[in-house]
Backbone as a ProteinNet text record, in pm:
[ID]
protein_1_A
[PRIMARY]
XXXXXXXXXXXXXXXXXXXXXXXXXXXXXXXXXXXXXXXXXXXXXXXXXXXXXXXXXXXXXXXXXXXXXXXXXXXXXXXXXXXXXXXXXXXXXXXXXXXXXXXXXXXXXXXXXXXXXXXXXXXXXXXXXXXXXXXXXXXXXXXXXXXXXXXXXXXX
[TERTIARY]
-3169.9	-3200.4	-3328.3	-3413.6	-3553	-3573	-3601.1	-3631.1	-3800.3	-3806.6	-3933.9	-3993.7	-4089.6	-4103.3	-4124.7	-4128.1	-4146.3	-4021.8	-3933.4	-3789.1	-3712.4	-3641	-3567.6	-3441.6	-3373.8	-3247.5	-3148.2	-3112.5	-3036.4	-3004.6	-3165.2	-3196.1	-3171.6	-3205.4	-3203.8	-3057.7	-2994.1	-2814.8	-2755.8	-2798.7	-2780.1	-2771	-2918	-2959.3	-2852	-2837.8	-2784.5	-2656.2	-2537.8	-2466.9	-2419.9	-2503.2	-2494.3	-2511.1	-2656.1	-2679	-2559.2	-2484.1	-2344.7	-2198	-2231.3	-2062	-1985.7	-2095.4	-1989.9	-2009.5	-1864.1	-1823.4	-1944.7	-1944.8	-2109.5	-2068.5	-1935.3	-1939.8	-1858.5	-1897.3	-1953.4	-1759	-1687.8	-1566.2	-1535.1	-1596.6	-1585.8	-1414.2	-1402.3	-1271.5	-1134.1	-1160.2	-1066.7	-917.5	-808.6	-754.3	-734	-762.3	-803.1	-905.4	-931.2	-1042.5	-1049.8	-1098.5	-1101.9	-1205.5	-1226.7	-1323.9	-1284	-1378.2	-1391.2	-1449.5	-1336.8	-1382.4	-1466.8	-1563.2	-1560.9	-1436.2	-1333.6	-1261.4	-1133	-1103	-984.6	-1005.7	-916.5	-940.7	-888	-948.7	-925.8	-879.4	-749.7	-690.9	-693.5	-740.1	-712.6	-731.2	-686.6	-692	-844.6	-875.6	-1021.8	-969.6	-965.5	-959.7	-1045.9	-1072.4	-1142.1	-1290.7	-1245.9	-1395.9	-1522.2	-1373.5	-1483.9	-1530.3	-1434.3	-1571.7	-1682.7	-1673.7	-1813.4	-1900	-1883.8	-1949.9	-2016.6	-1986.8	-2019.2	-2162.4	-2201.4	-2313.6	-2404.3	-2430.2	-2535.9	-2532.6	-2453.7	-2444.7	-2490.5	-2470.1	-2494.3	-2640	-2703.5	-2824.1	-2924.5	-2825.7	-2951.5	-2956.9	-2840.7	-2871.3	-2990.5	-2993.7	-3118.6	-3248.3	-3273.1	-3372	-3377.7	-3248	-3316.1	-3346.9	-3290.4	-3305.3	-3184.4	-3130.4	-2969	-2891.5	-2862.7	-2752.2	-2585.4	-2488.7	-2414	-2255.5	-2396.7	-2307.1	-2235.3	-2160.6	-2126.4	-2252	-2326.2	-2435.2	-2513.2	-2542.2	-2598.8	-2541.3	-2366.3	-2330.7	-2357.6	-2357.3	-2338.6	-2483.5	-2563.3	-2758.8	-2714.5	-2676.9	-2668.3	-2591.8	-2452.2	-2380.7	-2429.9	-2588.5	-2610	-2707.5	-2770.2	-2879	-2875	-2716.6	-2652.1	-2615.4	-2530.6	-2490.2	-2641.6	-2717	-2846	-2892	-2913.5	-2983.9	-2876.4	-2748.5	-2625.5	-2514.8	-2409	-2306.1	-2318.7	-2282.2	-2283.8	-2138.1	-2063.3	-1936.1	-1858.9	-1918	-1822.9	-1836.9	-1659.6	-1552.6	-1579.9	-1544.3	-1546.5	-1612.7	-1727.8	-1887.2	-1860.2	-1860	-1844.5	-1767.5	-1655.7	-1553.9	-1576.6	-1631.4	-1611	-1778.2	-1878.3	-1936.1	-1954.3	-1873.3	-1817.2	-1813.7	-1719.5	-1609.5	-1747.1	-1853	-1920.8	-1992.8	-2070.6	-2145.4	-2094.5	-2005.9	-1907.3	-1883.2	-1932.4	-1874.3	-2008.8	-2126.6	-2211.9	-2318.7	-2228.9	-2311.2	-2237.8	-2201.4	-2091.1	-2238.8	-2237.8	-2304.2	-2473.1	-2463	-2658.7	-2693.5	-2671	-2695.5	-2857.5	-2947.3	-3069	-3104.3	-3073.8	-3064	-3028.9	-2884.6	-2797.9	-2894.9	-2993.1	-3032.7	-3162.4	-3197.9	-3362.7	-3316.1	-3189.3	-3152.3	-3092.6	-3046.6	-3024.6	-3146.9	-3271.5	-3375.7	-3415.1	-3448	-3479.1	-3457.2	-3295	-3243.5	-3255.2	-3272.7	-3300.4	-3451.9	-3533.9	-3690.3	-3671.9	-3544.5	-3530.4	-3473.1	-3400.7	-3248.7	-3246.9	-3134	-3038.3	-3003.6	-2946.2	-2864.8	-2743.2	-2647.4	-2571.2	-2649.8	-2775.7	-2800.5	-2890.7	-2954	-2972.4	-2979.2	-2853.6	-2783.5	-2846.9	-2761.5	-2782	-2744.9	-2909.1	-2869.9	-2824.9	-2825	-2782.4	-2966	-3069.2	-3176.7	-3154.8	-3091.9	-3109.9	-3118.5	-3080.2	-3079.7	-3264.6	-3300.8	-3444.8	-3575.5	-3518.9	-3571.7	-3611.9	-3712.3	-3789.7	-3773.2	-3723.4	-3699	-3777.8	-3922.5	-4038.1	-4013.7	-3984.2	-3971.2	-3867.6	-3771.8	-3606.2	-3687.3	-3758	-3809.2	-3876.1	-3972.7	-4026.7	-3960.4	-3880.2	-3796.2	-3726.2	-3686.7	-3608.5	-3648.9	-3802.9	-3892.5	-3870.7	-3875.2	-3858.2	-4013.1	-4097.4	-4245.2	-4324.5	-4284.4	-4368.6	-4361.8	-4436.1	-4444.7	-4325.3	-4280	-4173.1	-4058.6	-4044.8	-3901.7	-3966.4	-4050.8	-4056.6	-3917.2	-3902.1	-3856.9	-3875	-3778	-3829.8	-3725.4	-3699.1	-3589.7	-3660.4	-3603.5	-3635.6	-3687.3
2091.5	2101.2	2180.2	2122	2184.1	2250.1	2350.3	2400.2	2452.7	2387.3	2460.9	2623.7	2680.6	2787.4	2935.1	2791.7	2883.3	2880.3	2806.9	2773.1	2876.3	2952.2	3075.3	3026.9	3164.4	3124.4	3060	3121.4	3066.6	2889.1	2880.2	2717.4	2629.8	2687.6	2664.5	2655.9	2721.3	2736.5	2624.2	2586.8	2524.1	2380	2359.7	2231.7	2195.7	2299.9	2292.5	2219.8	2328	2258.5	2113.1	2085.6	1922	1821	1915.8	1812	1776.8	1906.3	1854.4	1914.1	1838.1	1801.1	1967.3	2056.9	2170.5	2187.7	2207.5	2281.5	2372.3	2358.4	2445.5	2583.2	2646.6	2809.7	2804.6	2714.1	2721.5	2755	2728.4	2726.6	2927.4	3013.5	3128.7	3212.2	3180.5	3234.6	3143.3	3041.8	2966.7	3065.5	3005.6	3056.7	3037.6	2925.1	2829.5	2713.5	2707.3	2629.9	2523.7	2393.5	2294.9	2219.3	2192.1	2140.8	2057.1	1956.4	1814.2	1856.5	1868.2	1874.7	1763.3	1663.2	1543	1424.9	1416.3	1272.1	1394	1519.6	1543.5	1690.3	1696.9	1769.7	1916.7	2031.9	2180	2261.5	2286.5	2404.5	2530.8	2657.6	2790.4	2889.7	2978.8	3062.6	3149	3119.8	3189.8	3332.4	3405.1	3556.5	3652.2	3754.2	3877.8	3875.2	3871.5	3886.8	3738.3	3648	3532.5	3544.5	3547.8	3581.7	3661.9	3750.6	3822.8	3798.8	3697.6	3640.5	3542.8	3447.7	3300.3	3334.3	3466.2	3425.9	3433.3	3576.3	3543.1	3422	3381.3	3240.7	3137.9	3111.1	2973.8	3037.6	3172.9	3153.1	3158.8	3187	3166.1	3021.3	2920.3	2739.9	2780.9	2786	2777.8	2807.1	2964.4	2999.7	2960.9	2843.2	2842.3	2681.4	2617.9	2467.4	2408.2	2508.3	2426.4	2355.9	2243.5	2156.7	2213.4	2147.7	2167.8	2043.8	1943.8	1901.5	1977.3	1908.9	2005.9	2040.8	1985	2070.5	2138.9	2160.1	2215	2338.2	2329.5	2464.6	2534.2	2473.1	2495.8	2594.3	2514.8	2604	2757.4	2722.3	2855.8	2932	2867.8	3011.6	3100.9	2987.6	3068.1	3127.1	3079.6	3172.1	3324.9	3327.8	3442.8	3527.5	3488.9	3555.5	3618.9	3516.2	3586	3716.6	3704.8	3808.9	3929	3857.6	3984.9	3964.2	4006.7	3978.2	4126.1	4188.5	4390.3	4342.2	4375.5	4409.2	4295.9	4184	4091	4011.2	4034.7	4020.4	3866.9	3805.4	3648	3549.5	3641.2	3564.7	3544.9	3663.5	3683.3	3562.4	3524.5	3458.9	3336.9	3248.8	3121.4	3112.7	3172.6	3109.7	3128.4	3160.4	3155.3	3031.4	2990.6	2858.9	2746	2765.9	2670.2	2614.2	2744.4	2779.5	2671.2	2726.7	2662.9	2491.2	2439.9	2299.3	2241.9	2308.5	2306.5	2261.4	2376.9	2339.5	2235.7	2191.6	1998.8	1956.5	1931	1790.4	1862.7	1946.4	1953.5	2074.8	2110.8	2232.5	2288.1	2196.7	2237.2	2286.4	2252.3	2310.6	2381.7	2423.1	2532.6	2640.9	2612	2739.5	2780.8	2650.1	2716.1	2796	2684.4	2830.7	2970.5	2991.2	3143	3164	3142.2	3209.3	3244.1	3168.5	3202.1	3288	3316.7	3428.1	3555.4	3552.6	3672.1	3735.7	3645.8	3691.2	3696.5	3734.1	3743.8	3845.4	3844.5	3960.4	3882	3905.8	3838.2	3953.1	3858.7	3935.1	4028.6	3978	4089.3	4159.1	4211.5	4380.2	4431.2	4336.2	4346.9	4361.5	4355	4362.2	4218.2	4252.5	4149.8	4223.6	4253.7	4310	4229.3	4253.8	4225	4103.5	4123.1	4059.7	3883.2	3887.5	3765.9	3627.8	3622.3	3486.6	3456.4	3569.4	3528.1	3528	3583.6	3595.6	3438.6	3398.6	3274.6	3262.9	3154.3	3079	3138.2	3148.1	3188.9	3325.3	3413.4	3558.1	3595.7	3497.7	3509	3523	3407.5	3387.2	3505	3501	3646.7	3760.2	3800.2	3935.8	3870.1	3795.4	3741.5	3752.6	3700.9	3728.4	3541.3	3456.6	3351.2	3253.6	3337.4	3255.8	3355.7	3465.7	3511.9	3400	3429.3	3357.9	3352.4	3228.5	3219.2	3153.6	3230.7	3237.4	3082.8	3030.5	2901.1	2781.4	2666.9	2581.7	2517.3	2517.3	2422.4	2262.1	2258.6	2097.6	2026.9	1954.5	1806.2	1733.1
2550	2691.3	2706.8	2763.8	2774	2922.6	2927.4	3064.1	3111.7	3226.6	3250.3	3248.8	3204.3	3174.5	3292.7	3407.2	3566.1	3663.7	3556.7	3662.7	3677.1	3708	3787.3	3634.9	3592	3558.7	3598.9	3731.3	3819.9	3796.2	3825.5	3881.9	3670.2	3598.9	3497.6	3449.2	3451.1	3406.2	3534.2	3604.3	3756.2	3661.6	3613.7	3540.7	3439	3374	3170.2	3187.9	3325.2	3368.2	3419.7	3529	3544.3	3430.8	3340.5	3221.5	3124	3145.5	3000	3084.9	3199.4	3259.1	3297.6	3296.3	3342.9	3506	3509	3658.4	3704.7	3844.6	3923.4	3861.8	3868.1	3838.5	3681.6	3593.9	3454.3	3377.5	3481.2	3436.6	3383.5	3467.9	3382.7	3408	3490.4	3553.6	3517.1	3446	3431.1	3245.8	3316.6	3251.9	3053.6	3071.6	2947.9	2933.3	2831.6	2779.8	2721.6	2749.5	2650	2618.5	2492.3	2405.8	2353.5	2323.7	2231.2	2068.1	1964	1841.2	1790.8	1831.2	1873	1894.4	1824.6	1970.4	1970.2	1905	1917.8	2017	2158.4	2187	2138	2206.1	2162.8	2303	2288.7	2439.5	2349.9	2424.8	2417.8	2529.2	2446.6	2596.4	2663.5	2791.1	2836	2846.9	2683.8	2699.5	2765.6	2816.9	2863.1	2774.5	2632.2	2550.3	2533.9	2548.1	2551.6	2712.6	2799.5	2947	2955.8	2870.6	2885.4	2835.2	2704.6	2660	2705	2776	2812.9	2907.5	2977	3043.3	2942.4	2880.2	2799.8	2721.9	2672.4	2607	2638.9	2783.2	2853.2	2850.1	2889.8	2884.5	2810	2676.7	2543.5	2497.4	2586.6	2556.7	2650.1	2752.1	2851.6	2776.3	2690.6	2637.1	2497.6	2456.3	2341.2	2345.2	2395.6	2443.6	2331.9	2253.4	2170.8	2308.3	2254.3	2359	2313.9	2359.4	2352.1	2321.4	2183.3	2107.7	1992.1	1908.3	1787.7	1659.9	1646.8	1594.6	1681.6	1809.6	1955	1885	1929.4	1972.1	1824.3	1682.5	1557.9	1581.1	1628.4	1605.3	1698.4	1809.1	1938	1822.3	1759.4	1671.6	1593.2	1514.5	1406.2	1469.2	1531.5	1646.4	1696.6	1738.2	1797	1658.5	1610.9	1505.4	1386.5	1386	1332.3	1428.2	1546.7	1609.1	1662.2	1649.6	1661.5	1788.1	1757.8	1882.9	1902.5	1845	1888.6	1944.3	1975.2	2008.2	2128.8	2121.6	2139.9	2018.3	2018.8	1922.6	1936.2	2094.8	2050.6	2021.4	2011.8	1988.9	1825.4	1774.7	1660.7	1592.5	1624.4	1582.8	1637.2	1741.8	1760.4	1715	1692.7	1642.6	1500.9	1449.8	1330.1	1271.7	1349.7	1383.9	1355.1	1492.8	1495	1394.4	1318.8	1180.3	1094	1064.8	947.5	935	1096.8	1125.7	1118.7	1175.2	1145.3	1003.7	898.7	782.1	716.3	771.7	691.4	773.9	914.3	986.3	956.4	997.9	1006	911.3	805	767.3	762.2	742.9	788.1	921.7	1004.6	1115.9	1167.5	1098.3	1112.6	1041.7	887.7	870.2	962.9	977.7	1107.9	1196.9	1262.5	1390.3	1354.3	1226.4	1142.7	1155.3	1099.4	1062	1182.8	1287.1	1407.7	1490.6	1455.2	1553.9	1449.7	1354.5	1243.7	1372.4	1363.5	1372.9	1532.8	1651.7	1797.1	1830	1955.1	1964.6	2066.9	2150.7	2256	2339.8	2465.5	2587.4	2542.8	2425.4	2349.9	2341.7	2291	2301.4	2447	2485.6	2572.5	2713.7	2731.8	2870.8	2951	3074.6	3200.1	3309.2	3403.5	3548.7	3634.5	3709.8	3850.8	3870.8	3870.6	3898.7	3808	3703.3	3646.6	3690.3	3815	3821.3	3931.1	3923.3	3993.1	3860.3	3716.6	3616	3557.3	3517	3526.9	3318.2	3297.4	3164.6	3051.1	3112.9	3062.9	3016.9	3065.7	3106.2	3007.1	3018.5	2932.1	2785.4	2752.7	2619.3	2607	2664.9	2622.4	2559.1	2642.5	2618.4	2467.9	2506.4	2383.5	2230	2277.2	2139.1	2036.3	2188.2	2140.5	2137.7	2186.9	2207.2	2103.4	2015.7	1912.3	1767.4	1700	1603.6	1540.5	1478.4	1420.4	1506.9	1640.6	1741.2	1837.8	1790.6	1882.1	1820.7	1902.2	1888	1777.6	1686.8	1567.3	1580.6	1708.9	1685.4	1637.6	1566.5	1477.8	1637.1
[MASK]
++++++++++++++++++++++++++++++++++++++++++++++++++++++++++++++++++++++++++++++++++++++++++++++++++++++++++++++++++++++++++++++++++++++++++++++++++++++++++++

C-alpha cells in the first residue's frame, strides 16, 4: 500500500483500511479476531496487549507500504521485530508467528524487511500523541528513519 507523502495519517490509515476490507474503526475494540491463514480461517481473542498494539501497527503498514497479505504481514513482522516491540508482549509473539510463515513463502523478503527495520525504530519506542492523525505519511517516515539510506522501500 503506497501512500502519498503529504497525506495526513488519519487520511492514510482511512485509505489502508478500505484498501484491505477493514472496518472504518479498524476493528480495535472488538472482542475477538479473525484472520484468513490463506483459505483456513483463524478466531482468537482481541486481548488488552494486542490492542495497544494494532495502532502503531496499522501505522507502520501505512509508513512502510507492507500490505497485509501473508507475506505483507510476514515483511511488517520482521520489520517490527527488527527495529523492536519494547514491551508489547503481542507484537512480539504474533509476529513471530508471521516471520516464521513468512520464511516458507518469501524468505527473501522476509530478510530485506529484517534488515530494514534493523537500520529504523518504530512507534513501539516511540510513542503516539494525541496530534497523530494530523501528522503527514512523509513526516511518519522521517521520524521513523525510513527515507535515510538503507530504510527506503526495497519491494520487489
Amino acid at each position: 500500500m503506497a501512500s502519498s507523502r503529504d497525506v495526513t495519517l488519519r487520511g492514510a490509515r482511512a485509505q489502508y483500511f478500505r484498501a484491505n476490507g477493514i472496518d472504518d474503526d479498524g476493528g480495535y475494540d472488538r472482542k475477538w479476531v479473525r484472520i484468513k491463514l490463506g483459505p483456513v480461517p483463524v478466531v482468537f481473542p482481541n486481548t488488552p496487549g494486542r490492542r495497544a498494539a494494532l495502532l502503531p501497527h496499522d501505522l507502520h503498514h501505512v509508513a512502510t507500504g507492507y500490505d497485509t497479505t501473508l507475506v505483507g504481514e510476514a515483511e511488517i513482522g520482521a520489520w517490527e521485530l527488527a527495529s523492536g516491540c519494547r514491551n508489547y508482549y503481542a507484537a512480539w509473539i504474533l509476529n513471530l508467528g508471521a516471520v516464521v510463515t513468512g520464511l516458507f513463502l518469501a524468505p527473501r523478503r522476509v530478510a530485506r524487511a529484517f534488515e530494514r527495520g534493523r537500520q529504523s525504530t518504530n512507534l513501539y519506542h516511540l510513542g503516539i500523541d494525541a496530534a497523530w492523525p494530523e501528522e503527514t505519511v512523509g513526516g511518519l517516515r522521517q521520524r521513523l528513519g525510513l527515507d535515510a539510506p538503507g530504510g527506503e522501500s526495497r519491494r520487489p
